[in-house]
């Protein structure tokens, strides 16, 4: 019995030792490969810097793995600005460094196409942008088209408002948070196009999206469009007008913001309370005090928060 226990213990110890040895070996191999990769990245970085400085000779890096060269260029792009950045992207294009991500945009897997979008956005060269536009226009997955549009918006290369709405099928599908962020990012350059669309008959979700975006345009004349949205029968549009007014910060908006504190929809009342506090509308204090008795707990909370910002501590009324 003792011999059996001893033998089992010995076998177990040997097995554990072998497992530990394998783990140590794999760790050593990983660190060795990592060190070799970093050395190659330094070589590639030095080669591209020499090319940027018009050096006639330099290390030949054409045989180095494409992913290593792409990683080195990615690191350099974070350090360069202006003409040097543009020249580096030209060199990368000439060397075919984006061939892999560009090829993955035709993959059957939506996940691989999404990965390609993230890489193409990171570099943002002209071929990358054109590939993103093609994905936005033609990809069979609506989610992938939205990701490509988001990448183009962050690069400042999104098509016009009408084209974006058409390509993303926003006339037939409700916009999401990504679409909202996207349209906010382009509002400053497309305000007239947005205002023109608001003057036409469009679906309520799209109208709410455009009104929300106007708040990020920086154009104070957009307050008239927001005022019209504040009287719309759809509460989502009234909420969008309040969000936009909060961002735009136009003082004349108070004439239609304060009446919305008594709106029939609790979401509108809550948004109105937030907007009054953000714009420091002291005239709203009496109505906010009355909202402490609102039937909605969420509205009461918003009213209390607004009063905490608008009323000095010594003047605050005790909650009922």
mmCIF file of C-alpha atoms in Angstrom, residues 18-267:
data_model
loop_
_atom_site.group_PDB
_atom_site.id
_atom_site.type_symbol
_atom_site.label_atom_id
_atom_site.label_comp_id
_atom_site.label_asym_id
_atom_site.label_seq_id
_atom_site.Cartn_x
_atom_site.Cartn_y
_atom_site.Cartn_z
ATOM 1 C CA UNK A 18 6.939 18.298 -16.976
ATOM 2 C CA UNK A 19 4.005 20.731 -17.073
ATOM 3 C CA UNK A 20 6.067 23.406 -15.361
ATOM 4 C CA UNK A 21 8.933 22.779 -17.786
ATOM 5 C CA UNK A 22 6.597 23.163 -20.777
ATOM 6 C CA UNK A 23 5.222 26.424 -19.401
ATOM 7 C CA UNK A 24 8.732 27.793 -18.784
ATOM 8 C CA UNK A 25 9.808 26.763 -22.301
ATOM 9 C CA UNK A 26 6.792 28.402 -23.886
ATOM 10 C CA UNK A 27 7.410 31.581 -21.889
ATOM 11 C CA UNK A 28 11.045 31.621 -22.970
ATOM 12 C CA UNK A 29 10.062 31.133 -26.610
ATOM 13 C CA UNK A 30 7.492 33.926 -26.368
ATOM 14 C CA UNK A 31 9.967 36.386 -24.840
ATOM 15 C CA UNK A 32 12.595 35.455 -27.405
ATOM 16 C CA UNK A 33 10.131 35.950 -30.283
ATOM 17 C CA UNK A 34 8.932 39.224 -28.740
ATOM 18 C CA UNK A 35 12.487 40.537 -28.464
ATOM 19 C CA UNK A 36 13.185 39.547 -32.073
ATOM 20 C CA UNK A 37 9.974 41.246 -33.233
ATOM 21 C CA UNK A 38 10.844 44.465 -31.400
ATOM 22 C CA UNK A 39 14.295 44.454 -32.981
ATOM 23 C CA UNK A 40 12.723 44.106 -36.430
ATOM 24 C CA UNK A 41 10.245 46.892 -35.677
ATOM 25 C CA UNK A 42 13.165 49.165 -34.730
ATOM 26 C CA UNK A 43 14.852 48.300 -38.013
ATOM 27 C CA UNK A 44 11.693 49.103 -39.978
ATOM 28 C CA UNK A 45 11.197 52.349 -38.051
ATOM 29 C CA UNK A 46 14.758 53.420 -38.777
ATOM 30 C CA UNK A 47 14.324 52.574 -42.482
ATOM 31 C CA UNK A 48 11.159 54.687 -42.827
ATOM 32 C CA UNK A 49 12.677 57.592 -40.910
ATOM 33 C CA UNK A 50 15.633 57.538 -43.303
ATOM 34 C CA UNK A 51 13.234 57.573 -46.253
ATOM 35 C CA UNK A 52 11.432 60.556 -44.737
ATOM 36 C CA UNK A 53 14.793 62.338 -44.521
ATOM 37 C CA UNK A 54 15.502 61.581 -48.213
ATOM 38 C CA UNK A 55 18.307 59.176 -47.407
ATOM 39 C CA UNK A 56 19.584 57.383 -50.496
ATOM 40 C CA UNK A 57 20.619 54.275 -48.603
ATOM 41 C CA UNK A 58 19.046 52.419 -45.750
ATOM 42 C CA UNK A 59 18.226 48.934 -44.498
ATOM 43 C CA UNK A 60 16.198 46.762 -46.855
ATOM 44 C CA UNK A 61 13.016 45.820 -44.979
ATOM 45 C CA UNK A 62 11.031 44.363 -47.892
ATOM 46 C CA UNK A 63 11.596 40.823 -46.592
ATOM 47 C CA UNK A 64 10.313 41.555 -43.102
ATOM 48 C CA UNK A 65 6.865 40.247 -42.226
ATOM 49 C CA UNK A 66 4.059 42.577 -43.322
ATOM 50 C CA UNK A 67 2.454 42.717 -39.858
ATOM 51 C CA UNK A 68 5.754 43.872 -38.322
ATOM 52 C CA UNK A 69 6.141 46.651 -40.883
ATOM 53 C CA UNK A 70 2.519 47.675 -40.365
ATOM 54 C CA UNK A 71 3.035 47.827 -36.592
ATOM 55 C CA UNK A 72 6.125 50.010 -36.999
ATOM 56 C CA UNK A 73 4.293 52.424 -39.309
ATOM 57 C CA UNK A 74 1.388 52.561 -36.855
ATOM 58 C CA UNK A 75 3.769 53.591 -34.083
ATOM 59 C CA UNK A 76 5.414 56.245 -36.256
ATOM 60 C CA UNK A 77 2.071 57.736 -37.262
ATOM 61 C CA UNK A 78 1.389 58.560 -33.609
ATOM 62 C CA UNK A 79 4.568 60.664 -33.547
ATOM 63 C CA UNK A 80 4.375 62.438 -36.898
ATOM 64 C CA UNK A 81 2.218 65.342 -38.050
ATOM 65 C CA UNK A 82 1.557 67.268 -41.232
ATOM 66 C CA UNK A 83 3.651 66.580 -44.296
ATOM 67 C CA UNK A 84 5.796 63.873 -42.672
ATOM 68 C CA UNK A 85 2.676 61.902 -41.773
ATOM 69 C CA UNK A 86 1.320 62.218 -45.319
ATOM 70 C CA UNK A 87 4.651 61.112 -46.810
ATOM 71 C CA UNK A 88 4.831 58.108 -44.498
ATOM 72 C CA UNK A 89 1.364 57.005 -45.609
ATOM 73 C CA UNK A 90 2.486 57.366 -49.230
ATOM 74 C CA UNK A 91 5.490 55.109 -48.551
ATOM 75 C CA UNK A 92 3.258 52.576 -46.791
ATOM 76 C CA UNK A 93 0.845 52.569 -49.725
ATOM 77 C CA UNK A 94 3.704 52.139 -52.196
ATOM 78 C CA UNK A 95 5.046 49.194 -50.176
ATOM 79 C CA UNK A 96 1.626 47.517 -50.107
ATOM 80 C CA UNK A 97 1.392 47.496 -46.313
ATOM 81 C CA UNK A 98 -2.390 47.867 -46.379
ATOM 82 C CA UNK A 99 -2.887 44.909 -48.706
ATOM 83 C CA UNK A 100 -3.839 42.588 -45.840
ATOM 84 C CA UNK A 101 -6.558 44.785 -44.275
ATOM 85 C CA UNK A 102 -7.854 45.745 -47.728
ATOM 86 C CA UNK A 103 -8.132 42.066 -48.634
ATOM 87 C CA UNK A 104 -10.002 41.301 -45.404
ATOM 88 C CA UNK A 105 -12.733 43.771 -46.370
ATOM 89 C CA UNK A 106 -13.902 41.112 -48.862
ATOM 90 C CA UNK A 107 -13.953 38.333 -46.249
ATOM 91 C CA UNK A 108 -17.118 36.281 -45.812
ATOM 92 C CA UNK A 109 -16.857 36.828 -42.061
ATOM 93 C CA UNK A 110 -18.422 40.075 -40.749
ATOM 94 C CA UNK A 111 -16.035 39.912 -37.779
ATOM 95 C CA UNK A 112 -12.996 39.937 -40.089
ATOM 96 C CA UNK A 113 -14.453 42.823 -42.069
ATOM 97 C CA UNK A 114 -14.977 44.714 -38.809
ATOM 98 C CA UNK A 115 -11.339 44.046 -37.842
ATOM 99 C CA UNK A 116 -10.260 45.400 -41.218
ATOM 100 C CA UNK A 117 -12.322 48.567 -40.643
ATOM 101 C CA UNK A 118 -10.504 49.253 -37.365
ATOM 102 C CA UNK A 119 -7.101 48.896 -39.061
ATOM 103 C CA UNK A 120 -8.065 51.033 -42.045
ATOM 104 C CA UNK A 121 -9.386 53.764 -39.749
ATOM 105 C CA UNK A 122 -6.141 53.730 -37.788
ATOM 106 C CA UNK A 123 -4.129 54.651 -40.895
ATOM 107 C CA UNK A 124 -6.651 56.687 -42.861
ATOM 108 C CA UNK A 125 -4.702 56.847 -46.120
ATOM 109 C CA UNK A 126 -6.585 57.529 -49.347
ATOM 110 C CA UNK A 127 -6.881 53.816 -50.329
ATOM 111 C CA UNK A 128 -8.064 53.070 -46.780
ATOM 112 C CA UNK A 129 -10.715 55.791 -46.961
ATOM 113 C CA UNK A 130 -11.912 54.627 -50.377
ATOM 114 C CA UNK A 131 -12.213 51.061 -49.094
ATOM 115 C CA UNK A 132 -14.249 52.287 -46.097
ATOM 116 C CA UNK A 133 -16.577 54.193 -48.447
ATOM 117 C CA UNK A 134 -17.084 51.026 -50.512
ATOM 118 C CA UNK A 135 -17.893 49.059 -47.355
ATOM 119 C CA UNK A 136 -20.342 51.705 -46.199
ATOM 120 C CA UNK A 137 -22.079 51.703 -49.564
ATOM 121 C CA UNK A 138 -22.088 48.020 -50.476
ATOM 122 C CA UNK A 139 -21.521 45.698 -47.532
ATOM 123 C CA UNK A 140 -24.314 43.165 -47.087
ATOM 124 C CA UNK A 141 -24.302 43.621 -43.309
ATOM 125 C CA UNK A 142 -26.052 46.734 -41.988
ATOM 126 C CA UNK A 143 -23.876 46.580 -38.845
ATOM 127 C CA UNK A 144 -20.660 46.560 -40.887
ATOM 128 C CA UNK A 145 -21.914 49.476 -42.986
ATOM 129 C CA UNK A 146 -22.572 51.407 -39.770
ATOM 130 C CA UNK A 147 -19.059 50.612 -38.473
ATOM 131 C CA UNK A 148 -17.516 51.817 -41.738
ATOM 132 C CA UNK A 149 -19.589 55.007 -41.538
ATOM 133 C CA UNK A 150 -18.444 55.568 -37.949
ATOM 134 C CA UNK A 151 -14.814 55.166 -39.017
ATOM 135 C CA UNK A 152 -15.298 57.665 -41.845
ATOM 136 C CA UNK A 153 -16.951 60.125 -39.454
ATOM 137 C CA UNK A 154 -13.998 59.939 -37.058
ATOM 138 C CA UNK A 155 -11.657 60.513 -40.002
ATOM 139 C CA UNK A 156 -13.766 63.473 -41.146
ATOM 140 C CA UNK A 157 -14.458 61.793 -44.490
ATOM 141 C CA UNK A 158 -18.127 60.870 -44.191
ATOM 142 C CA UNK A 159 -20.226 61.603 -47.322
ATOM 143 C CA UNK A 160 -22.958 64.239 -47.251
ATOM 144 C CA UNK A 161 -25.968 63.964 -44.947
ATOM 145 C CA UNK A 162 -28.386 62.776 -47.639
ATOM 146 C CA UNK A 163 -25.936 60.152 -48.915
ATOM 147 C CA UNK A 164 -25.245 58.931 -45.389
ATOM 148 C CA UNK A 165 -28.951 58.623 -44.627
ATOM 149 C CA UNK A 166 -29.501 56.700 -47.858
ATOM 150 C CA UNK A 167 -26.503 54.349 -47.473
ATOM 151 C CA UNK A 168 -27.362 53.517 -43.859
ATOM 152 C CA UNK A 169 -31.065 53.114 -44.674
ATOM 153 C CA UNK A 170 -32.033 55.544 -41.918
ATOM 154 C CA UNK A 171 -35.315 56.370 -43.637
ATOM 155 C CA UNK A 172 -36.478 52.818 -42.919
ATOM 156 C CA UNK A 173 -34.629 51.934 -39.689
ATOM 157 C CA UNK A 174 -34.514 53.684 -36.334
ATOM 158 C CA UNK A 175 -31.134 55.387 -35.670
ATOM 159 C CA UNK A 176 -29.002 54.150 -32.767
ATOM 160 C CA UNK A 177 -26.383 55.782 -30.533
ATOM 161 C CA UNK A 178 -23.636 55.288 -33.113
ATOM 162 C CA UNK A 179 -25.691 57.171 -35.693
ATOM 163 C CA UNK A 180 -26.317 59.949 -33.185
ATOM 164 C CA UNK A 181 -22.584 60.345 -32.491
ATOM 165 C CA UNK A 182 -21.859 60.196 -36.208
ATOM 166 C CA UNK A 183 -24.249 62.994 -37.140
ATOM 167 C CA UNK A 184 -23.092 65.137 -34.242
ATOM 168 C CA UNK A 185 -19.539 64.866 -35.564
ATOM 169 C CA UNK A 186 -20.459 66.202 -39.017
ATOM 170 C CA UNK A 187 -23.091 68.769 -37.992
ATOM 171 C CA UNK A 188 -20.759 71.789 -38.148
ATOM 172 C CA UNK A 189 -19.973 71.179 -41.813
ATOM 173 C CA UNK A 190 -23.451 70.163 -42.974
ATOM 174 C CA UNK A 191 -25.827 72.403 -41.033
ATOM 175 C CA UNK A 192 -27.601 73.824 -44.097
ATOM 176 C CA UNK A 193 -28.176 70.349 -45.514
ATOM 177 C CA UNK A 194 -29.613 69.207 -42.174
ATOM 178 C CA UNK A 195 -31.876 72.245 -41.913
ATOM 179 C CA UNK A 196 -33.052 71.667 -45.466
ATOM 180 C CA UNK A 197 -34.025 68.095 -44.625
ATOM 181 C CA UNK A 198 -35.892 69.250 -41.525
ATOM 182 C CA UNK A 199 -38.044 71.434 -43.763
ATOM 183 C CA UNK A 200 -39.241 68.339 -45.645
ATOM 184 C CA UNK A 201 -41.520 65.460 -44.633
ATOM 185 C CA UNK A 202 -39.256 62.884 -42.946
ATOM 186 C CA UNK A 203 -39.831 60.122 -40.404
ATOM 187 C CA UNK A 204 -39.919 61.156 -36.750
ATOM 188 C CA UNK A 205 -36.815 59.100 -35.693
ATOM 189 C CA UNK A 206 -34.766 60.742 -38.445
ATOM 190 C CA UNK A 207 -36.111 64.191 -37.523
ATOM 191 C CA UNK A 208 -35.079 63.608 -33.900
ATOM 192 C CA UNK A 209 -31.605 62.536 -35.068
ATOM 193 C CA UNK A 210 -31.092 65.698 -37.138
ATOM 194 C CA UNK A 211 -32.452 68.047 -34.462
ATOM 195 C CA UNK A 212 -30.147 66.442 -31.891
ATOM 196 C CA UNK A 213 -27.163 66.926 -34.231
ATOM 197 C CA UNK A 214 -27.870 70.649 -34.667
ATOM 198 C CA UNK A 215 -26.833 71.204 -31.063
ATOM 199 C CA UNK A 216 -23.274 70.210 -32.016
ATOM 200 C CA UNK A 217 -23.147 72.510 -35.067
ATOM 201 C CA UNK A 218 -22.018 75.563 -33.076
ATOM 202 C CA UNK A 219 -24.414 77.690 -35.147
ATOM 203 C CA UNK A 220 -26.670 79.699 -32.834
ATOM 204 C CA UNK A 221 -29.139 80.340 -35.650
ATOM 205 C CA UNK A 222 -30.136 76.670 -35.317
ATOM 206 C CA UNK A 223 -32.120 77.615 -32.198
ATOM 207 C CA UNK A 224 -35.115 78.387 -34.436
ATOM 208 C CA UNK A 225 -35.120 74.795 -35.706
ATOM 209 C CA UNK A 226 -34.875 73.567 -32.126
ATOM 210 C CA UNK A 227 -37.824 75.747 -31.110
ATOM 211 C CA UNK A 228 -39.944 74.145 -33.829
ATOM 212 C CA UNK A 229 -38.863 70.722 -32.622
ATOM 213 C CA UNK A 230 -39.888 71.637 -29.070
ATOM 214 C CA UNK A 231 -43.519 71.893 -30.162
ATOM 215 C CA UNK A 232 -43.580 68.638 -32.134
ATOM 216 C CA UNK A 233 -46.218 66.056 -31.069
ATOM 217 C CA UNK A 234 -43.565 63.321 -30.754
ATOM 218 C CA UNK A 235 -41.880 63.462 -27.299
ATOM 219 C CA UNK A 236 -38.644 61.967 -28.699
ATOM 220 C CA UNK A 237 -38.295 65.020 -30.937
ATOM 221 C CA UNK A 238 -38.981 67.368 -28.028
ATOM 222 C CA UNK A 239 -36.300 65.554 -26.010
ATOM 223 C CA UNK A 240 -33.868 65.890 -28.935
ATOM 224 C CA UNK A 241 -34.535 69.642 -29.073
ATOM 225 C CA UNK A 242 -33.736 69.932 -25.354
ATOM 226 C CA UNK A 243 -30.511 67.940 -25.673
ATOM 227 C CA UNK A 244 -29.436 70.142 -28.571
ATOM 228 C CA UNK A 245 -30.314 73.341 -26.674
ATOM 229 C CA UNK A 246 -28.247 72.138 -23.744
ATOM 230 C CA UNK A 247 -25.252 71.734 -26.023
ATOM 231 C CA UNK A 248 -25.806 74.882 -28.078
ATOM 232 C CA UNK A 249 -26.271 77.103 -25.014
ATOM 233 C CA UNK A 250 -28.356 79.831 -26.654
ATOM 234 C CA UNK A 251 -29.926 82.062 -23.948
ATOM 235 C CA UNK A 252 -33.047 82.822 -26.023
ATOM 236 C CA UNK A 253 -33.989 79.145 -25.907
ATOM 237 C CA UNK A 254 -35.330 79.700 -22.380
ATOM 238 C CA UNK A 255 -38.621 80.974 -23.830
ATOM 239 C CA UNK A 256 -39.530 77.464 -24.987
ATOM 240 C CA UNK A 257 -37.428 75.377 -22.577
ATOM 241 C CA UNK A 258 -39.158 76.471 -19.357
ATOM 242 C CA UNK A 259 -42.715 75.640 -20.583
ATOM 243 C CA UNK A 260 -41.523 72.080 -21.260
ATOM 244 C CA UNK A 261 -41.084 71.608 -17.502
ATOM 245 C CA UNK A 262 -44.837 70.972 -17.444
ATOM 246 C CA UNK A 263 -44.859 68.706 -20.511
ATOM 247 C CA UNK A 264 -47.194 65.705 -20.429
ATOM 248 C CA UNK A 265 -44.287 63.301 -21.055
ATOM 249 C CA UNK A 266 -42.047 62.559 -18.073
ATOM 250 C CA UNK A 267 -38.936 62.114 -20.230
#
